[in-house]
Short mmCIF file of C-alpha atoms in Angstrom, two decimals:
data_model
loop_
_atom_site.label_atom_id
_atom_site.label_comp_id
_atom_site.label_asym_id
_atom_site.label_seq_id
_atom_site.Cartn_x
_atom_site.Cartn_y
_atom_site.Cartn_z
CA MET A 30 -30.26 28.50 2.86
CA ALA A 31 -30.58 24.72 2.96
CA LEU A 32 -31.50 22.99 -0.29
CA ASP A 33 -34.55 21.30 1.25
CA GLU A 34 -36.14 24.60 2.28
CA ALA A 35 -38.77 25.97 -0.13
CA PRO A 36 -39.40 29.73 -0.26
CA SER A 37 -42.80 30.76 1.16
CA ALA A 38 -43.43 33.16 -1.70
CA VAL A 39 -41.97 34.03 -5.05
CA ALA A 40 -39.34 36.69 -4.57
CA ALA A 41 -36.48 38.18 -6.49
CA GLU A 42 -33.38 36.00 -6.35
CA PRO A 43 -30.61 37.61 -4.27
CA VAL A 44 -27.55 38.77 -6.15
CA ASP A 45 -25.27 36.77 -3.85
CA ALA A 46 -26.28 33.43 -2.39
CA VAL A 47 -24.64 30.34 -0.92
CA TYR A 48 -26.28 26.93 -1.02
CA GLN A 49 -24.58 24.52 1.35
CA GLN A 50 -24.42 20.94 0.04
CA ARG A 51 -23.66 18.13 2.47
CA PHE A 52 -23.89 14.35 2.26
CA ALA A 53 -22.05 11.33 3.60
CA VAL A 54 -21.05 8.12 1.88
CA THR A 55 -20.26 4.94 3.79
CA PHE A 56 -17.56 2.70 2.36
CA GLU A 57 -17.39 -0.96 3.27
CA TYR A 58 -15.35 -3.82 1.86
CA PRO A 59 -14.37 -7.26 3.14
CA VAL A 60 -10.78 -8.51 3.46
CA TYR A 61 -10.70 -12.30 3.19
CA PHE A 62 -7.87 -14.55 4.39
CA THR A 63 -7.72 -17.92 2.69
CA GLU A 64 -5.41 -20.43 1.01
CA HIS A 65 -5.51 -21.81 -2.53
CA LEU A 66 -7.97 -19.21 -3.75
CA PHE A 67 -8.36 -20.83 -7.19
CA ALA A 68 -8.93 -24.36 -5.98
CA LEU A 69 -12.28 -25.38 -7.45
CA GLU A 70 -13.83 -26.06 -4.05
CA ASN A 71 -12.77 -22.66 -2.62
CA ARG A 72 -15.79 -20.35 -2.78
CA VAL A 73 -14.18 -17.15 -1.48
CA LEU A 74 -13.92 -15.48 -4.90
CA VAL A 75 -17.48 -16.25 -6.02
CA GLU A 76 -18.79 -15.19 -2.61
CA ALA A 77 -16.92 -11.89 -2.92
CA LEU A 78 -18.26 -11.32 -6.43
CA GLY A 79 -21.82 -11.97 -5.32
CA ARG A 80 -21.90 -10.22 -1.97
CA LEU A 81 -24.26 -7.50 -3.29
CA GLU A 82 -25.96 -9.39 -6.14
CA PRO A 83 -25.81 -13.10 -5.28
CA ALA A 84 -28.03 -14.27 -8.13
CA ARG A 85 -26.16 -12.47 -10.90
CA ARG A 86 -23.57 -13.91 -13.31
CA HIS A 87 -20.69 -11.46 -13.03
CA ARG A 88 -18.48 -10.43 -15.96
CA CYS A 89 -14.80 -10.26 -15.01
CA LEU A 90 -11.56 -9.06 -16.60
CA VAL A 91 -8.47 -10.40 -14.83
CA PHE A 92 -5.00 -8.80 -14.82
CA VAL A 93 -2.04 -10.80 -13.49
CA ASP A 94 1.48 -9.70 -12.54
CA ASP A 95 3.80 -11.21 -15.17
CA GLY A 96 6.41 -11.96 -12.50
CA LEU A 97 3.88 -14.10 -10.70
CA LEU A 98 3.01 -15.91 -13.93
CA GLY A 99 6.70 -16.55 -14.50
CA ALA A 100 6.98 -18.19 -11.08
CA GLN A 101 3.62 -19.96 -11.28
CA PRO A 102 2.88 -20.55 -14.99
CA GLU A 103 -0.02 -22.84 -14.12
CA LEU A 104 -1.91 -19.94 -12.53
CA ALA A 105 -3.58 -18.68 -15.73
CA ASP A 106 -5.07 -22.11 -16.43
CA ALA A 107 -6.16 -22.42 -12.79
CA ILE A 108 -8.03 -19.10 -13.01
CA ALA A 109 -9.74 -20.14 -16.24
CA ALA A 110 -10.69 -23.53 -14.78
CA TYR A 111 -12.09 -21.87 -11.65
CA ALA A 112 -14.23 -19.50 -13.72
CA ALA A 113 -15.51 -22.39 -15.85
CA HIS A 114 -16.33 -24.47 -12.76
CA HIS A 115 -18.28 -21.55 -11.28
CA GLY A 116 -19.72 -20.48 -14.63
CA ALA A 117 -23.15 -19.85 -13.18
CA ARG A 118 -21.68 -17.08 -11.02
CA MET A 119 -18.85 -15.61 -13.08
CA GLU A 120 -17.68 -15.16 -16.65
CA LEU A 121 -14.17 -14.32 -17.86
CA VAL A 122 -14.54 -11.89 -20.76
CA ALA A 123 -10.97 -12.73 -21.86
CA PRO A 124 -8.09 -14.97 -20.76
CA PRO A 125 -6.09 -13.53 -17.82
CA VAL A 126 -4.03 -10.54 -19.04
CA PRO A 127 -0.32 -10.39 -18.05
CA VAL A 128 0.92 -6.94 -16.99
CA PRO A 129 4.43 -5.76 -16.06
CA GLY A 130 5.29 -6.47 -12.44
CA GLY A 131 7.07 -4.21 -9.99
CA GLU A 132 7.77 -0.56 -10.64
CA ARG A 133 7.77 -1.14 -14.42
CA ILE A 134 4.00 -0.81 -14.52
CA LYS A 135 4.09 2.43 -12.52
CA ALA A 136 6.80 4.08 -14.60
CA GLU A 137 4.83 4.74 -17.81
CA LEU A 138 1.23 5.93 -18.20
CA PHE A 139 1.19 3.83 -21.37
CA HIS A 140 0.47 0.77 -19.23
CA VAL A 141 -2.55 2.48 -17.65
CA GLU A 142 -3.89 3.53 -21.05
CA GLN A 143 -3.37 0.06 -22.48
CA ALA A 144 -5.29 -1.53 -19.61
CA GLN A 145 -8.09 1.02 -19.92
CA ARG A 146 -8.40 0.17 -23.61
CA LEU A 147 -9.03 -3.46 -22.66
CA LEU A 148 -11.82 -2.38 -20.31
CA PHE A 149 -13.29 -0.33 -23.16
CA GLU A 150 -13.01 -3.16 -25.70
CA HIS A 151 -14.57 -5.72 -23.36
CA HIS A 152 -17.35 -3.37 -22.26
CA ILE A 153 -16.48 -3.48 -18.58
CA ASP A 154 -19.16 -1.38 -16.91
CA ARG A 155 -19.79 -0.36 -13.33
CA HIS A 156 -21.49 -3.68 -12.50
CA ALA A 157 -18.69 -5.79 -13.98
CA PHE A 158 -15.42 -6.54 -12.20
CA VAL A 159 -11.73 -5.92 -12.64
CA ILE A 160 -9.74 -8.54 -10.73
CA VAL A 161 -6.06 -7.72 -10.23
CA ILE A 162 -3.59 -10.33 -9.02
CA GLY A 163 -0.10 -9.18 -8.15
CA GLY A 164 2.22 -7.18 -5.95
CA GLY A 165 1.67 -3.70 -4.63
CA ALA A 166 2.80 -1.85 -7.75
CA VAL A 167 0.44 -3.84 -9.98
CA LEU A 168 -2.44 -3.30 -7.53
CA ASP A 169 -1.65 0.44 -7.53
CA ALA A 170 -1.63 0.78 -11.32
CA ILE A 171 -4.63 -1.41 -12.15
CA GLY A 172 -6.46 0.17 -9.22
CA LEU A 173 -5.97 3.52 -10.94
CA VAL A 174 -7.32 2.00 -14.16
CA ALA A 175 -10.46 0.75 -12.38
CA ALA A 176 -10.98 3.97 -10.44
CA THR A 177 -10.83 6.16 -13.55
CA THR A 178 -12.82 4.01 -15.97
CA HIS A 179 -16.49 5.05 -15.99
CA ARG A 180 -15.54 7.09 -12.90
CA GLY A 181 -15.04 3.83 -11.03
CA VAL A 182 -15.65 0.17 -11.73
CA ARG A 183 -15.64 -2.62 -9.17
CA LEU A 184 -12.15 -3.79 -8.25
CA ILE A 185 -11.17 -7.00 -6.47
CA ARG A 186 -7.57 -7.11 -5.30
CA VAL A 187 -5.65 -10.35 -4.89
CA PRO A 188 -2.32 -9.30 -3.31
CA THR A 189 0.56 -11.71 -3.90
CA THR A 190 3.40 -10.33 -1.78
CA VAL A 191 3.83 -10.02 1.98
CA LEU A 192 3.92 -6.23 1.64
CA SER A 193 0.70 -6.01 -0.37
CA GLN A 194 -1.14 -8.52 1.83
CA ASP A 195 -0.22 -6.86 5.10
CA ASP A 196 -0.28 -3.20 4.03
CA SER A 197 -0.91 -1.58 0.67
CA GLY A 198 -3.38 -4.14 -0.70
CA VAL A 199 -5.88 -3.65 2.12
CA GLY A 200 -5.87 0.16 1.87
CA VAL A 201 -7.67 2.72 -0.29
CA LYS A 202 -4.89 4.18 -2.45
CA ASN A 203 -4.07 3.74 -6.13
CA GLY A 204 -1.42 5.47 -8.20
CA VAL A 205 1.50 5.56 -10.59
CA ASN A 206 4.69 7.59 -10.70
CA LEU A 207 4.96 10.67 -12.88
CA PHE A 208 7.59 13.39 -13.43
CA GLY A 209 9.99 11.39 -11.27
CA SER A 210 7.65 11.69 -8.28
CA LYS A 211 6.33 8.66 -6.40
CA ASN A 212 2.56 8.17 -6.79
CA PHE A 213 2.10 11.65 -8.30
CA CYS A 214 -0.91 10.45 -10.32
CA GLY A 215 -3.49 8.52 -8.32
CA THR A 216 -6.80 8.27 -6.53
CA PHE A 217 -8.37 7.24 -3.27
CA ALA A 218 -10.79 4.46 -4.21
CA PRO A 219 -11.71 1.62 -1.83
CA PRO A 220 -11.75 -1.82 -3.47
CA PHE A 221 -14.87 -3.97 -3.71
CA ALA A 222 -13.03 -6.74 -1.85
CA VAL A 223 -9.52 -7.91 -0.97
CA LEU A 224 -8.63 -11.62 -1.12
CA ASN A 225 -5.42 -12.60 0.68
CA ASP A 226 -4.20 -16.06 -0.30
CA LEU A 227 -1.31 -17.19 1.90
CA ALA A 228 -0.41 -19.99 -0.54
CA LEU A 229 0.45 -17.42 -3.22
CA LEU A 230 3.46 -16.46 -1.10
CA ASP A 231 4.98 -19.95 -1.13
CA ARG A 232 7.19 -19.37 -4.17
CA LEU A 233 7.88 -15.71 -3.46
CA PRO A 234 11.65 -15.01 -3.36
CA SER A 235 13.08 -14.67 0.14
CA ARG A 236 14.08 -11.06 -0.51
CA GLU A 237 10.47 -10.17 -1.30
CA LYS A 238 9.13 -11.94 1.79
CA ILE A 239 11.55 -10.08 4.03
CA ALA A 240 10.83 -6.74 2.39
CA GLY A 241 7.14 -6.98 3.28
CA MET A 242 7.91 -7.34 6.98
CA ALA A 243 9.07 -3.72 7.20
CA GLU A 244 5.48 -2.49 7.12
CA ALA A 245 4.62 -4.74 10.06
CA VAL A 246 7.47 -3.25 12.09
CA LYS A 247 6.29 0.22 11.05
CA VAL A 248 2.68 -0.15 12.16
CA ALA A 249 3.72 -1.91 15.38
CA LEU A 250 6.03 0.99 16.24
CA ILE A 251 3.38 3.65 15.82
CA ARG A 252 0.30 1.78 17.08
CA ASP A 253 0.91 -1.49 18.97
CA ALA A 254 3.77 -2.10 21.41
CA ALA A 255 2.49 -5.63 22.11
CA PHE A 256 2.74 -6.48 18.40
CA PHE A 257 6.28 -5.10 18.33
CA ALA A 258 7.20 -7.37 21.25
CA TRP A 259 5.59 -10.30 19.39
CA LEU A 260 7.74 -9.53 16.35
CA GLU A 261 10.83 -9.57 18.57
CA ARG A 262 9.88 -12.92 20.12
CA HIS A 263 9.10 -14.54 16.78
CA ALA A 264 11.89 -13.03 14.70
CA ASP A 265 13.61 -16.42 14.30
CA ALA A 266 10.40 -18.02 13.00
CA LEU A 267 9.79 -15.10 10.65
CA VAL A 268 13.31 -15.29 9.23
CA LEU A 269 12.61 -18.95 8.42
CA PHE A 270 9.21 -17.95 6.94
CA GLU A 271 7.38 -20.36 9.21
CA ARG A 272 3.80 -20.40 7.97
CA LYS A 273 1.99 -19.78 11.26
CA ALA A 274 4.21 -16.83 12.20
CA LEU A 275 4.04 -15.27 8.74
CA ALA A 276 0.24 -15.63 8.68
CA HIS A 277 -0.07 -13.86 12.05
CA LEU A 278 2.26 -11.06 10.94
CA ILE A 279 0.16 -10.45 7.83
CA ARG A 280 -3.20 -10.56 9.59
CA ARG A 281 -2.22 -8.33 12.53
CA CYS A 282 -0.48 -5.79 10.29
CA ALA A 283 -3.47 -5.69 7.93
CA GLU A 284 -5.84 -5.30 10.89
CA LEU A 285 -3.89 -2.33 12.28
CA HIS A 286 -3.70 -0.75 8.84
CA MET A 287 -7.45 -1.12 8.34
CA ARG A 288 -8.16 0.25 11.82
CA GLN A 289 -6.17 3.39 11.07
CA ILE A 290 -8.07 3.95 7.81
CA ALA A 291 -11.47 3.39 9.45
CA LEU A 292 -10.92 5.13 12.78
CA GLY A 293 -8.07 7.56 12.17
CA GLY A 294 -10.47 10.29 11.08
CA ASP A 295 -8.88 11.00 7.69
CA PRO A 296 -9.05 7.94 5.38
CA PHE A 297 -8.49 10.00 2.21
CA GLU A 298 -5.71 12.16 3.71
CA THR A 299 -7.39 15.54 3.32
CA GLY A 300 -5.30 16.87 6.19
CA SER A 301 -1.53 16.96 6.55
CA ALA A 302 -0.95 13.90 8.74
CA ARG A 303 0.13 10.54 7.31
CA PRO A 304 0.82 8.29 10.33
CA LEU A 305 0.86 5.11 8.23
CA ASP A 306 3.76 6.65 6.30
CA PHE A 307 6.17 6.55 9.23
CA GLY A 308 9.64 6.20 7.72
CA HIS A 309 8.33 6.87 4.23
CA TRP A 310 9.52 10.41 3.50
CA ALA A 311 13.07 9.08 3.12
CA ALA A 312 11.95 5.70 1.74
CA HIS A 313 10.11 7.16 -1.24
CA LYS A 314 13.10 9.34 -2.11
CA LEU A 315 15.54 6.45 -1.74
CA GLU A 316 13.48 4.36 -4.16
CA MET A 317 13.78 7.08 -6.78
CA LEU A 318 17.47 7.83 -6.05
CA THR A 319 18.39 4.14 -6.42
CA ARG A 320 16.16 3.74 -9.50
CA HIS A 321 14.27 1.11 -7.51
CA HIS A 322 17.33 -1.01 -6.83
CA LEU A 323 15.91 -0.90 -3.31
CA ARG A 324 12.60 -2.68 -2.90
CA HIS A 325 9.90 -0.55 -1.28
CA GLY A 326 10.07 -2.52 1.95
CA GLU A 327 13.87 -2.30 2.04
CA ALA A 328 13.68 1.47 1.61
CA VAL A 329 11.00 1.64 4.32
CA ALA A 330 13.26 -0.28 6.73
CA ILE A 331 16.02 2.28 6.15
CA GLY A 332 13.51 5.12 6.55
CA ILE A 333 12.28 3.60 9.82
CA ALA A 334 15.86 3.32 11.09
CA LEU A 335 16.60 6.92 10.07
CA ASP A 336 13.52 8.37 11.76
CA THR A 337 14.05 6.17 14.81
CA ARG A 338 17.61 7.48 15.23
CA TYR A 339 16.36 11.02 14.62
CA SER A 340 13.74 10.47 17.36
CA VAL A 341 16.53 9.47 19.73
CA LEU A 342 18.63 12.51 18.80
CA ARG A 343 15.61 14.77 19.32
CA GLY A 344 15.15 13.34 22.82
CA LEU A 345 11.77 11.84 21.99
CA LEU A 346 12.78 8.17 22.18
CA ALA A 347 14.97 6.42 24.73
CA PRO A 348 18.26 5.15 23.19
CA GLY A 349 17.54 1.63 24.45
CA ASP A 350 14.22 1.56 22.60
CA GLY A 351 16.03 2.73 19.47
CA GLU A 352 18.46 -0.17 19.75
CA ARG A 353 15.55 -2.60 19.96
CA VAL A 354 14.19 -1.24 16.67
CA PHE A 355 17.55 -1.53 14.90
CA ALA A 356 18.15 -5.01 16.29
CA LEU A 357 14.77 -6.30 15.13
CA LEU A 358 15.13 -4.89 11.62
CA GLU A 359 18.63 -6.34 11.27
CA HIS A 360 17.51 -9.69 12.69
CA LEU A 361 14.77 -9.86 10.06
CA GLY A 362 17.43 -9.40 7.39
CA PHE A 363 17.35 -5.69 6.55
CA ARG A 364 20.50 -3.72 5.81
CA LEU A 365 19.89 -0.30 7.34
CA TRP A 366 22.14 1.61 5.01
CA HIS A 367 22.50 2.54 1.35
CA PRO A 368 25.16 4.85 -0.16
CA ALA A 369 22.37 6.96 -1.69
CA LEU A 370 21.81 8.39 1.79
CA HIS A 371 25.11 10.25 1.36
CA GLY A 372 24.30 11.44 -2.17
CA ARG A 373 24.44 15.19 -2.76
CA THR A 374 22.64 17.61 -5.05
CA THR A 375 24.60 20.04 -7.25
CA ASP A 376 24.51 22.64 -4.47
CA GLY A 377 26.01 20.18 -1.97
CA ARG A 378 22.81 19.40 -0.04
CA LEU A 379 21.90 15.84 0.92
CA ALA A 380 19.69 14.64 -1.92
CA VAL A 381 17.47 12.57 0.36
CA LEU A 382 16.33 15.76 2.09
CA ASP A 383 14.32 16.60 -1.02
CA GLY A 384 12.07 13.82 0.21
CA LEU A 385 10.82 16.13 2.96
CA ARG A 386 9.72 18.75 0.43
CA GLU A 387 8.06 16.11 -1.76
CA PHE A 388 6.39 14.56 1.28
CA ARG A 389 4.82 17.91 2.19
CA GLU A 390 3.88 18.76 -1.40
CA HIS A 391 2.13 15.43 -1.88
CA LEU A 392 -0.60 16.56 0.51
CA GLY A 393 0.00 20.30 0.70
CA GLY A 394 -0.37 22.15 3.98
CA GLU A 395 2.32 22.03 6.60
CA LEU A 396 5.00 19.36 6.84
CA THR A 397 3.81 16.57 9.14
CA VAL A 398 6.18 13.71 9.92
CA THR A 399 5.51 10.88 12.37
CA LEU A 400 8.32 10.15 14.83
CA LEU A 401 8.52 7.89 17.87
CA ALA A 402 7.90 8.88 21.47
CA GLY A 403 8.01 5.24 22.53
CA LEU A 404 7.55 1.76 21.13
CA GLY A 405 3.96 1.71 19.93
CA HIS A 406 3.61 5.48 20.32
CA GLY A 407 3.89 7.68 17.23
CA VAL A 408 3.99 11.45 17.57
CA GLU A 409 3.63 14.09 14.85
CA VAL A 410 6.13 16.90 14.31
CA HIS A 411 5.99 19.76 11.83
CA GLU A 412 9.65 20.41 11.25
CA MET A 413 12.79 18.36 10.77
CA ASP A 414 16.23 19.69 11.67
CA GLU A 415 18.29 18.96 8.55
CA ALA A 416 21.55 18.99 10.48
CA LEU A 417 20.13 16.41 12.88
CA VAL A 418 18.94 14.30 9.93
CA GLY A 419 22.53 14.42 8.67
CA GLU A 420 23.76 13.21 12.07
CA ALA A 421 21.29 10.34 11.97
CA ILE A 422 22.49 9.38 8.48
CA ASP A 423 26.14 9.47 9.57
CA TRP A 424 25.27 7.30 12.58
CA LEU A 425 23.63 4.71 10.32
CA ALA A 426 26.69 4.78 8.03
CA ALA A 427 29.02 4.18 10.98
CA ARG A 428 26.82 1.36 12.28
CA ALA A 429 26.87 -0.31 8.85
CA ARG A 430 30.67 -0.43 8.61
CA PRO A 431 32.14 -3.89 9.31
#
């Protein structure tokens, strides 16, 4: 019986009954691309804050990656000056709050609890804003804080790495690590807005800039052969971090990521497929096995190389196409090998293979791994031959030897 149907007469309630509830919710959020976000004349932030309630003065609590503050110590004062200049539209309830950068913030739930306490103390409600400025790990952790406070407060993300601007920062995931498992504790919660400031990348270490390019290679390989060819043609400019090339990489990668979320049919991953996680089953495990000595993007590059070689061995991908993938990744500066790939468990099994089990368990259901059937053409498989994975690992080891 539908809930909007009224009974024609009073009758005894049936012993067994099913009432089917159904409703749909539309999510929408803007992703801005700008430079010098906190310059007084830049109105992107105040426009984002006021996109639903333009006449309101919005209360804001700002969290900032401490690594970013170390590299740009003037940033905290710039944020405060911006808020003061636009005081009719926004109010900082406290000075910007430094939080641990990188995987440090995702390693202990203490950091989440501490941030939630600040939201409690400053009375951040569902019409106030949390603004988080930092790399992907900081966005993940503070995103979890916002999503679980009052069952969800408004979150504005300001990604500050190539990887977070072109990939994770424009998505709908939040999370922290728990029990040694990557992103075990988390939510799907779309942000209120995402503000990408290219100028925030200027003082980013070269290693971090390169690491973020892995996600662009990933999404090009599974969705856009033309973008992959563009990456090949502009590899020299990208290695030199030329501004125009880097800006295009970020925008196109973000666009493809957003398109998959909006049009892929499963934005909150209720099924078993995770096409945007091509190369990630091994990458997530390598991050844990190396205790995050490998950056996420570096681990993803290795995972891409491993699954690309596996695709060749399975007969899905032409060997020449595989070589193009390896050549591009190496040209961009990635080393496609780490000794942890040869690490063994106590029973002699390759430790990285536990990543397949964890990958499946993260969603449940059957194992679903994206491989390559061509450049720009991802294909899903539901089993991985462990012996063939071992061959792919040995091939990468041999390729890495001088």
